[in-house]
PDB file of C-alpha atoms in Angstrom:
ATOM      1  CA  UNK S 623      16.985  56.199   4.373  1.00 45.00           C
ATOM      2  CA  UNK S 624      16.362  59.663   4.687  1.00 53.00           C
ATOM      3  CA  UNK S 625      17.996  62.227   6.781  1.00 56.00           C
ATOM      4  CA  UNK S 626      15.108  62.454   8.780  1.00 61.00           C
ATOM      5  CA  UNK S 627      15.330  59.236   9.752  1.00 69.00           C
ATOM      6  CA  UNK S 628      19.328  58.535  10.744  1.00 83.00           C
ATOM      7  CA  UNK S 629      20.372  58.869  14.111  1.00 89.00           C
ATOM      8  CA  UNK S 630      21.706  62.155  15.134  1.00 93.00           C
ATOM      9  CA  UNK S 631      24.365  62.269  18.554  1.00 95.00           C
ATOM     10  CA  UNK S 632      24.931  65.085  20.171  1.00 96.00           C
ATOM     11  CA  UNK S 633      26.594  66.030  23.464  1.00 97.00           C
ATOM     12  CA  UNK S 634      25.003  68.118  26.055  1.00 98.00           C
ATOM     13  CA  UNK S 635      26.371  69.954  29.342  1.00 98.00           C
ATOM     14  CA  UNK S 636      25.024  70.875  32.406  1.00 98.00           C
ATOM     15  CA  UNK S 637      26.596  73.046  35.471  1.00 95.00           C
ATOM     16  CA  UNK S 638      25.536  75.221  38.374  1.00 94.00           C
ATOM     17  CA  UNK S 639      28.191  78.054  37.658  1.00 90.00           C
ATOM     18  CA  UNK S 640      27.714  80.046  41.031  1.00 81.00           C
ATOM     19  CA  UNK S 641      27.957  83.379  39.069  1.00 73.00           C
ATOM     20  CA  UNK S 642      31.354  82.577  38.285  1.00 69.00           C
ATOM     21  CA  UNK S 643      32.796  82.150  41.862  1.00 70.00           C
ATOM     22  CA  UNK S 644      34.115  79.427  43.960  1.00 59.00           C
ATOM     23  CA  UNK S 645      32.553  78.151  46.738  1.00 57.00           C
ATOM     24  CA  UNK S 646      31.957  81.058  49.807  1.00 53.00           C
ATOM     25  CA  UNK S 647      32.335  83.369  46.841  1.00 60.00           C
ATOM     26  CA  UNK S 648      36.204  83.249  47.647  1.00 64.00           C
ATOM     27  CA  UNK S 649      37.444  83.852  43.943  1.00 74.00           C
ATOM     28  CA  UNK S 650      36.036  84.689  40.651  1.00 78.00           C
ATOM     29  CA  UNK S 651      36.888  82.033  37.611  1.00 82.00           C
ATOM     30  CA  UNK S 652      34.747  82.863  35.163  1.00 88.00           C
ATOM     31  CA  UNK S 653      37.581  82.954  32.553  1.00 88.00           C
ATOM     32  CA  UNK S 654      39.220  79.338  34.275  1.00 91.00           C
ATOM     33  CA  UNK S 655      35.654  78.366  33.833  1.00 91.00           C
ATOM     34  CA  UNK S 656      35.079  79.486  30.291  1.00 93.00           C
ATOM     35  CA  UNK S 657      37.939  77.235  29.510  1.00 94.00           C
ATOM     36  CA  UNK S 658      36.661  74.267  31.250  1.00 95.00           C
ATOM     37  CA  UNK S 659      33.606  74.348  29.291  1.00 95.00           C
ATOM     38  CA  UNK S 660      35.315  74.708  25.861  1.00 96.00           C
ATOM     39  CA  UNK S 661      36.927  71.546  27.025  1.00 95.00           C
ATOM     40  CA  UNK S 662      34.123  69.636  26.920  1.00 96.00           C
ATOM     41  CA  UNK S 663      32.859  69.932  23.178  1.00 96.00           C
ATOM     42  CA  UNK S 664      29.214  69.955  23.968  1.00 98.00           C
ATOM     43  CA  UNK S 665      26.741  71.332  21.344  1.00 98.00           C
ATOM     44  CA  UNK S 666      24.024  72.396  24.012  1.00 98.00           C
ATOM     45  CA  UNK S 667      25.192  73.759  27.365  1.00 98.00           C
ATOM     46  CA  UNK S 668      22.707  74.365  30.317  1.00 98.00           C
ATOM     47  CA  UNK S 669      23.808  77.142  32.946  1.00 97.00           C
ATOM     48  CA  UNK S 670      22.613  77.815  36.502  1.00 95.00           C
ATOM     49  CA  UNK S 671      23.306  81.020  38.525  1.00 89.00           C
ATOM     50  CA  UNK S 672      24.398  82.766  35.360  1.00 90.00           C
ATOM     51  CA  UNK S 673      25.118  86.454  36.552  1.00 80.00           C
ATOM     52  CA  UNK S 674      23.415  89.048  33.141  1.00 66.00           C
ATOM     53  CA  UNK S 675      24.743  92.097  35.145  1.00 60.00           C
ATOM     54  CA  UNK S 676      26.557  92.880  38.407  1.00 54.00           C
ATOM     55  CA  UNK S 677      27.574  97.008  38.945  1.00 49.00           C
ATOM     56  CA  UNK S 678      29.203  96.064  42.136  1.00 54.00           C
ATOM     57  CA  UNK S 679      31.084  92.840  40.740  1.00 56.00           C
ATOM     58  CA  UNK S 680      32.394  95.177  37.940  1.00 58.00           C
ATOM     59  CA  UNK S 681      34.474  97.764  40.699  1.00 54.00           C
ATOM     60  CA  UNK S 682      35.982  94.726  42.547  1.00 65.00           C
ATOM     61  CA  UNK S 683      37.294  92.383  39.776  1.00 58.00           C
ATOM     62  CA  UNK S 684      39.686  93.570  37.206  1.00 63.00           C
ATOM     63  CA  UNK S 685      38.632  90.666  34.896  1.00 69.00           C
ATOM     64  CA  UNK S 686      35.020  91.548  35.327  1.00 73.00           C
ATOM     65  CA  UNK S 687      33.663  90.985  31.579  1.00 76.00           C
ATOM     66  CA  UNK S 688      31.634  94.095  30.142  1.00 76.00           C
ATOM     67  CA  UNK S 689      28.846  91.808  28.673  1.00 83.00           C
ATOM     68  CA  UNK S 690      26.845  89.215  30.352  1.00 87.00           C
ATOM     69  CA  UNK S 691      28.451  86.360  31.771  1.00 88.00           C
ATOM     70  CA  UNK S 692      26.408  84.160  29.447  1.00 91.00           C
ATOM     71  CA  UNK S 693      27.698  85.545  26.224  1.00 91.00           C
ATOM     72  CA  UNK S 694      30.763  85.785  27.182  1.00 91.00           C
ATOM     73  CA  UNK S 695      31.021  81.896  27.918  1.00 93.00           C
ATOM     74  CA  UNK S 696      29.238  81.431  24.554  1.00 94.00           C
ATOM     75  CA  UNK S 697      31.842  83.738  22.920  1.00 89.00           C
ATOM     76  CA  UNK S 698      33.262  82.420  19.685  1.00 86.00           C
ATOM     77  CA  UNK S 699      31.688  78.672  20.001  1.00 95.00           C
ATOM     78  CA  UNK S 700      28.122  78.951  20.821  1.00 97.00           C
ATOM     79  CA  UNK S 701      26.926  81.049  18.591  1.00 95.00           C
ATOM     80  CA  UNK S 702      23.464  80.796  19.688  1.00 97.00           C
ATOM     81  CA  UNK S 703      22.069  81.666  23.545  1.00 96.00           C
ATOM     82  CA  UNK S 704      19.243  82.405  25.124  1.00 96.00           C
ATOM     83  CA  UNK S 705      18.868  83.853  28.864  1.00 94.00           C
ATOM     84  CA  UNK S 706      16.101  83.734  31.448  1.00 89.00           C
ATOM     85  CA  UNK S 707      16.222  86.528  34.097  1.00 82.00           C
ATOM     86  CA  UNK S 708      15.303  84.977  37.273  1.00 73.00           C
ATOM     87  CA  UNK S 709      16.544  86.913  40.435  1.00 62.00           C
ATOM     88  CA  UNK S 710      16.718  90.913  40.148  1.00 62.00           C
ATOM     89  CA  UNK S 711      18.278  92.859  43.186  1.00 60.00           C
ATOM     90  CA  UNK S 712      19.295  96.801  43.323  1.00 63.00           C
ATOM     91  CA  UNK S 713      22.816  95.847  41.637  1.00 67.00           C
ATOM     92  CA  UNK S 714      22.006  93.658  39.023  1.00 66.00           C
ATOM     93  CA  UNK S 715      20.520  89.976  38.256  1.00 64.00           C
ATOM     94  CA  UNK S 716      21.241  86.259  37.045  1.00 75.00           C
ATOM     95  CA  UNK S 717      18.741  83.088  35.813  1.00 89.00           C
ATOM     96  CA  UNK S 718      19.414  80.430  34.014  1.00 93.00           C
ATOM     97  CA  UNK S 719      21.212  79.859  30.246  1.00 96.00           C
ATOM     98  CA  UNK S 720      21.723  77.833  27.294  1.00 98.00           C
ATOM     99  CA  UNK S 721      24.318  77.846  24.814  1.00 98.00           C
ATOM    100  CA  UNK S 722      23.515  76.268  21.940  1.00 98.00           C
ATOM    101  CA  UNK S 723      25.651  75.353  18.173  1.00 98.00           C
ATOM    102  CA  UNK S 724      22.037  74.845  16.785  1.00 98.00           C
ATOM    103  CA  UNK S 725      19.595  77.440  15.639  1.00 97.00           C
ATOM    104  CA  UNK S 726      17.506  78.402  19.015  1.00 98.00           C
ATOM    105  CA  UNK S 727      13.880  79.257  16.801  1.00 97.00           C
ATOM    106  CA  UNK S 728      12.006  80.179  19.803  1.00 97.00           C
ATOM    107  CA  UNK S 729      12.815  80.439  23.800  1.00 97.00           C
ATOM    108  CA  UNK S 730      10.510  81.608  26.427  1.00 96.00           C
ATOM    109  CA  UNK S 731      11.543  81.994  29.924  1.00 95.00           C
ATOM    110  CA  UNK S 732       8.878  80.853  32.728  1.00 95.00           C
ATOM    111  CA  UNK S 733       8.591  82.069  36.208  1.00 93.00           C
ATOM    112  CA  UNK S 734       7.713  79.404  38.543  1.00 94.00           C
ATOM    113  CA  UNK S 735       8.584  81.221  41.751  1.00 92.00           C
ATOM    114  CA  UNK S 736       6.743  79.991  45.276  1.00 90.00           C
ATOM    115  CA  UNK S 737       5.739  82.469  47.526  1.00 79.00           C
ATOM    116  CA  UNK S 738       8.613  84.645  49.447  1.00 78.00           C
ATOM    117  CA  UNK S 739      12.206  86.029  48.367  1.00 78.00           C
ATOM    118  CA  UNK S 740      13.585  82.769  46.414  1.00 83.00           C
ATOM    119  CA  UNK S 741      12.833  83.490  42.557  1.00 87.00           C
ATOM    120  CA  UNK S 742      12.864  80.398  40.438  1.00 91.00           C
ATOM    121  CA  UNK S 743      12.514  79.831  36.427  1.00 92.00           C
ATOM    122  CA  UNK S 744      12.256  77.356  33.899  1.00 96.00           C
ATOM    123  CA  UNK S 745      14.058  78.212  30.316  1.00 98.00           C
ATOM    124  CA  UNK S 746      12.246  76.457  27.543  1.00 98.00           C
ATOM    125  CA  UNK S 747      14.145  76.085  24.031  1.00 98.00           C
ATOM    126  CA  UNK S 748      13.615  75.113  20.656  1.00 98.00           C
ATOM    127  CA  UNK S 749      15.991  74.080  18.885  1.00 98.00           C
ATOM    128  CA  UNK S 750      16.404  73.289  15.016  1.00 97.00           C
ATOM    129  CA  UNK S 751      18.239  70.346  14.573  1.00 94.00           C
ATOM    130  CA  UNK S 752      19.947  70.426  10.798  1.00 88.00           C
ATOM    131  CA  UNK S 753      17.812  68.127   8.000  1.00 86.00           C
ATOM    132  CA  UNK S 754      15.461  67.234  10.909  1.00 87.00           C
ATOM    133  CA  UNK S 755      11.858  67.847  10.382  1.00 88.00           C
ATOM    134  CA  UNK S 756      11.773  67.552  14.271  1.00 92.00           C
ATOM    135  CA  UNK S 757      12.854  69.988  16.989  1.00 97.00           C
ATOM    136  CA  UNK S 758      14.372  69.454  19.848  1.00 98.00           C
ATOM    137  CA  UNK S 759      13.166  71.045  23.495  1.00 98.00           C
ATOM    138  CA  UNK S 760      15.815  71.861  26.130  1.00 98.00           C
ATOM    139  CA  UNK S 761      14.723  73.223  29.077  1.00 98.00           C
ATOM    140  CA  UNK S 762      16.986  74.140  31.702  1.00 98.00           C
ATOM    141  CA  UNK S 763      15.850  74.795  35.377  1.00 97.00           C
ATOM    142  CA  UNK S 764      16.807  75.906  38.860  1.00 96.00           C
ATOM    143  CA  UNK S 765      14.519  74.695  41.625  1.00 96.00           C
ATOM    144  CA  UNK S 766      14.309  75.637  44.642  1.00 94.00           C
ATOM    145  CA  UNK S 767      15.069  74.727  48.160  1.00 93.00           C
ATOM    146  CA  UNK S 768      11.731  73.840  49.689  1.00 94.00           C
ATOM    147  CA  UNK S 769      10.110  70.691  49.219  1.00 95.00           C
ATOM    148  CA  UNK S 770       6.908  71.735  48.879  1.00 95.00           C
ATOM    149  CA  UNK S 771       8.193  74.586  46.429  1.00 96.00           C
ATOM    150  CA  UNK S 772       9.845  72.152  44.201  1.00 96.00           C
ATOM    151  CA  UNK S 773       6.998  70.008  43.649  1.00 97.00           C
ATOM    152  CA  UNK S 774       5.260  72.822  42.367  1.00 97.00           C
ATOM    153  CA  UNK S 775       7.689  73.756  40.219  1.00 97.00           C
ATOM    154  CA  UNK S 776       7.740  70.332  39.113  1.00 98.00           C
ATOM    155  CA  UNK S 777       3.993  70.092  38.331  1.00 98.00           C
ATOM    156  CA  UNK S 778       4.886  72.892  36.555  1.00 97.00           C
ATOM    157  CA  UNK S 779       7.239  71.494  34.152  1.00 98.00           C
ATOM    158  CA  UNK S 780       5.027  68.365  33.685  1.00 98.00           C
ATOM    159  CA  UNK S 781       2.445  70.743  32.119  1.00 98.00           C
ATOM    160  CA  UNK S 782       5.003  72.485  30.191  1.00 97.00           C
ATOM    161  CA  UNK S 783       6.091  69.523  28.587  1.00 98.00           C
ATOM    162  CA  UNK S 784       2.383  67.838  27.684  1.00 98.00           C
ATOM    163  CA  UNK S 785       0.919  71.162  27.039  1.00 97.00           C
ATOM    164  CA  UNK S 786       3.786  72.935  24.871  1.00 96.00           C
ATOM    165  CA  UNK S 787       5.620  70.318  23.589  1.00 97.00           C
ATOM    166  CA  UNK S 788       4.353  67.501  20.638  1.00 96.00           C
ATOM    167  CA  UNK S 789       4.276  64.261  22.068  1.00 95.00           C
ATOM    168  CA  UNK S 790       6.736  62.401  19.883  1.00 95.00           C
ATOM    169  CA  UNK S 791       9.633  65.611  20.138  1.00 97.00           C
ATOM    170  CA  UNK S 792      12.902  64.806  21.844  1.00 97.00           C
ATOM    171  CA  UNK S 793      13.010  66.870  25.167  1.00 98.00           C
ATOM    172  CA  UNK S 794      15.889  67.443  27.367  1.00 98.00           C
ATOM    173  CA  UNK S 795      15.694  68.806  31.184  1.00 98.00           C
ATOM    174  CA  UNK S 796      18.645  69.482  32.825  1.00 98.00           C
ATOM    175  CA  UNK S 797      20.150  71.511  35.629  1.00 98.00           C
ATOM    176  CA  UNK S 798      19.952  72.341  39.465  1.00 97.00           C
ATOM    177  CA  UNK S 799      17.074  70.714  40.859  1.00 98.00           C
ATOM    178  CA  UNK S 800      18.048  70.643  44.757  1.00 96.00           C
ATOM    179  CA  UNK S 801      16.541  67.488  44.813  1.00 97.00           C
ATOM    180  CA  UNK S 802      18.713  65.669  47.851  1.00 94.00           C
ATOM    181  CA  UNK S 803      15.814  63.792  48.246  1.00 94.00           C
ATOM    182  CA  UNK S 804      15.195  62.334  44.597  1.00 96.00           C
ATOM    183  CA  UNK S 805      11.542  62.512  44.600  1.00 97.00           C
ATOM    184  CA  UNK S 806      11.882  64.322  40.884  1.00 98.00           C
ATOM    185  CA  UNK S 807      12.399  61.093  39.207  1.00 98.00           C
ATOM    186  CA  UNK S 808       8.954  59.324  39.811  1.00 98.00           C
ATOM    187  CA  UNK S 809       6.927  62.628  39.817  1.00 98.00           C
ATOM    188  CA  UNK S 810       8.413  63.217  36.008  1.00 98.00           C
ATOM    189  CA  UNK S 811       8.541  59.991  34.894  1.00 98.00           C
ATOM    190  CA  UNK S 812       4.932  59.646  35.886  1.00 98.00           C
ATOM    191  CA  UNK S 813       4.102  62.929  35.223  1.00 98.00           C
ATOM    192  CA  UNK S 814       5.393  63.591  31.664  1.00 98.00           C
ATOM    193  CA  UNK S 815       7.503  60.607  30.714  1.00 98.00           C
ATOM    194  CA  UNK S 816      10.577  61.883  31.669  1.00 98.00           C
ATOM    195  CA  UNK S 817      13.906  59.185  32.406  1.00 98.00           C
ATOM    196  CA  UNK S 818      17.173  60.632  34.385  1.00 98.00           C
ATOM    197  CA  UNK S 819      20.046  59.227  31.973  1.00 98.00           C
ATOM    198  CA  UNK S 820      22.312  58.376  35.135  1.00 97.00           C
ATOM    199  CA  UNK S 821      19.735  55.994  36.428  1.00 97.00           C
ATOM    200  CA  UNK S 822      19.324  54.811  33.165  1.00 96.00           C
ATOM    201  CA  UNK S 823      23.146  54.045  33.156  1.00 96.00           C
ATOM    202  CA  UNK S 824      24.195  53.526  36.344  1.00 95.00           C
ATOM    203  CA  UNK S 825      21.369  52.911  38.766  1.00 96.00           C
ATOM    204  CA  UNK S 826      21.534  55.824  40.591  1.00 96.00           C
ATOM    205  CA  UNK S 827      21.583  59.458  39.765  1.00 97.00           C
ATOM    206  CA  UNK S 828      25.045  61.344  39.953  1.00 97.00           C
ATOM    207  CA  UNK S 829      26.382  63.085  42.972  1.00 96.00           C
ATOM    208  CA  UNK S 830      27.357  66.263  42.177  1.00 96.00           C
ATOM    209  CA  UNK S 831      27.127  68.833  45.595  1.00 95.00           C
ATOM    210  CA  UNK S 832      30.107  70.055  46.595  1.00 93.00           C
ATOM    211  CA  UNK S 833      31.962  69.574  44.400  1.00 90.00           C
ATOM    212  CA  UNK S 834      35.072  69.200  45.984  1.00 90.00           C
ATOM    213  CA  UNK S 835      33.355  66.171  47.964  1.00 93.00           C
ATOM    214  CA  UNK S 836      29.889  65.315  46.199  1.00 94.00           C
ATOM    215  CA  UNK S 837      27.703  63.533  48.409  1.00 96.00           C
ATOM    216  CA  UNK S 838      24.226  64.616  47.249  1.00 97.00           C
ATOM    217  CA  UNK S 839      22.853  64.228  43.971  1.00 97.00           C
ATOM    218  CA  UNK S 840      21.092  67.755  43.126  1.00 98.00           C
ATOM    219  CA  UNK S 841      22.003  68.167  39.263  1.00 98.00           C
ATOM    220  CA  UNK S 842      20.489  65.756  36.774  1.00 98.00           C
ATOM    221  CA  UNK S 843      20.174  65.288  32.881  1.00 98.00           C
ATOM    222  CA  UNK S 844      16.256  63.990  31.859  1.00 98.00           C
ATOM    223  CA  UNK S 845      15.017  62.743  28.389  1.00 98.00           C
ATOM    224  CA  UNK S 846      12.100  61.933  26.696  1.00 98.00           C
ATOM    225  CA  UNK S 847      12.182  60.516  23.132  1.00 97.00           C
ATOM    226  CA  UNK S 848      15.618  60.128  23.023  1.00 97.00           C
ATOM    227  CA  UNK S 849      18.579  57.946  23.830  1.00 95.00           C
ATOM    228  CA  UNK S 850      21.763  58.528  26.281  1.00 94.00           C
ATOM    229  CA  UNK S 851      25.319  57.166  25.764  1.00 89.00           C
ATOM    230  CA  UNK S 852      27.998  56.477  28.483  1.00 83.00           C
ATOM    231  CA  UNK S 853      26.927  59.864  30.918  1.00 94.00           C
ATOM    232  CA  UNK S 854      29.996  61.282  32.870  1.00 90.00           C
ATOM    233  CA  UNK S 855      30.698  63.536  35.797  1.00 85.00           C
ATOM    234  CA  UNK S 856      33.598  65.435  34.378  1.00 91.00           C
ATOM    235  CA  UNK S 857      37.033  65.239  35.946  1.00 86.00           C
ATOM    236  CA  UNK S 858      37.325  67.255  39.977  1.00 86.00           C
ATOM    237  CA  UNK S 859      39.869  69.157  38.500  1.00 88.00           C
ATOM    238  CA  UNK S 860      39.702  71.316  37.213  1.00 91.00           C
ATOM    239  CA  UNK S 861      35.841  71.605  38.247  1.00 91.00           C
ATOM    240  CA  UNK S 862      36.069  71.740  41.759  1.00 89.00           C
ATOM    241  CA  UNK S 863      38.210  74.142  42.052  1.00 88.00           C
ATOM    242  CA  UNK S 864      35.925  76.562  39.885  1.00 90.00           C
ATOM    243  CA  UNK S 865      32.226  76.130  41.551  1.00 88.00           C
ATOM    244  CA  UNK S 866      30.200  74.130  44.150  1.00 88.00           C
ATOM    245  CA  UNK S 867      28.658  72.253  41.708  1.00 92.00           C
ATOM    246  CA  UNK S 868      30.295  69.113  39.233  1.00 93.00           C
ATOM    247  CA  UNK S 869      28.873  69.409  35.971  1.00 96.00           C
ATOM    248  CA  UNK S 870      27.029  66.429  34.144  1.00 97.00           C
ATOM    249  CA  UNK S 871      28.036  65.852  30.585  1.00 98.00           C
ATOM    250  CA  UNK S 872      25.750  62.556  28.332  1.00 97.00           C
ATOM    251  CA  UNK S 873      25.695  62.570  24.721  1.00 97.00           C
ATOM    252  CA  UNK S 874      22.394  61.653  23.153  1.00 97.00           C
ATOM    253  CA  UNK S 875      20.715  60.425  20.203  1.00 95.00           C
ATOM    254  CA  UNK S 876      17.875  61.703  18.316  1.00 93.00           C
TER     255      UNK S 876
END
């Protein structure tokens, strides 16, 4: 059998990071948070709310890193990351990121922004998987808080994925999709062939928002052309205590 043709696992991460704060912006953890993710192992990490610069954050916070928040998560481990600039404002800006242990061989950040103030993007990586003649896709998003703006941005992605990506890859879409009202799952299943891997498990998608508490079930973890074992909201602590959002965690199998 060639190596093409074995089974490759590997574990994936997903978390709103609230540009390193707790919830109400009370405390900056960026640092507790870098740790948190470390914990976890994964080989692909998806980020939401990912500050790139802040001038103002900088004077306030001693601990304030120098470099953007996303490479100095990725630090030492990841030694591959890609950023999509999403929101810019007179002080800085933040989007989405992904970490990755795997050669990233192309990225491309889309904007997929709705009319008025809310800026929204889709991250698209490609990622070269080792003795695999395949890529995989990972694609991390942010949606936004309108209904009718997030089935846009949803239509969006299904022509993303069956326009830009061969139909027998392995794709992963994960992050923030505000979706309280899970209408994502049947317009992506439908729409591009895409299966949430907690529904696949457990019935139900994951409840991650707030984190202290979750009750509603905005971040997810989608596949297509590829398999999910045992998927896991990670521990409350020390999670809770370092954004508003849980993080998802599923390892999968190419």
């Amino acid at each position: 059998m060639s190596a093409d043709t074995q089974p490759f696992t590997f574990k994936v991460l997903t978390v709103n990071i609230h540009k390193g704060f707790t919830s109400f912006n009370r405390r900056f953890m960026l640092h507790e948070l870098r740790d948190a993710v470390r914990s976890v192992s994964a080989d692909v990490v998806f980020l939401q709310e990912v500050l790139g610069t802040h001038a103002k954050h900088q004077d306030r916070h001693a601990n304030f890193p120098q470099n953007p928040h996303y490479e100095f998560l990725a630090d030492e481990i990841w030694h591959q990351f890609a950023y999509g600039r999403n929101a810019v404002y007179d002080n800085g800006h933040h989007g989405n990121a992904l970490l990755s242990k795997f050669p990233i061989v192309h990225y491309q950040n889309y904007d997929v922004s709705i009319a008025g103030p809310e800026r929204r993007g889709v991250l698209h990586c490609v990622l070269r998987i080792p003795d695999r003649d395949q890529d995989v896709h990972a694609i991390c998003v942010h949606l936004g808080l309108a209904e009718n703006h997030r089935r846009q941005q949803l239509m969006r992605i299904n022509e993303l994925v069956n326009d830009d990506i061969p139909k027998g890859a392995p794709v992963v879409l994960a992050g923030d999709f505000n979706d309280w009202r899970g209408r994502a799952h049947e317009i992506l299943e439908k729409g591009c062939g895409l299966h949430e891997v907690f529904i696949q498990a457990n019935g139900e998608a994951a409840r991650t928002f707030p984190a202290k508490m979750p009750v509603l079930r905005l971040d997810r973890i989608y596949v297509r052309n590829a398999n999910a074992h045992s998927p896991i909201v990670l521990p409350r602590k020390p999670w809770s205590q370092l954004s508003d959002h849980a993080p998802l965690a599923a390892e999968l199998t190419v």
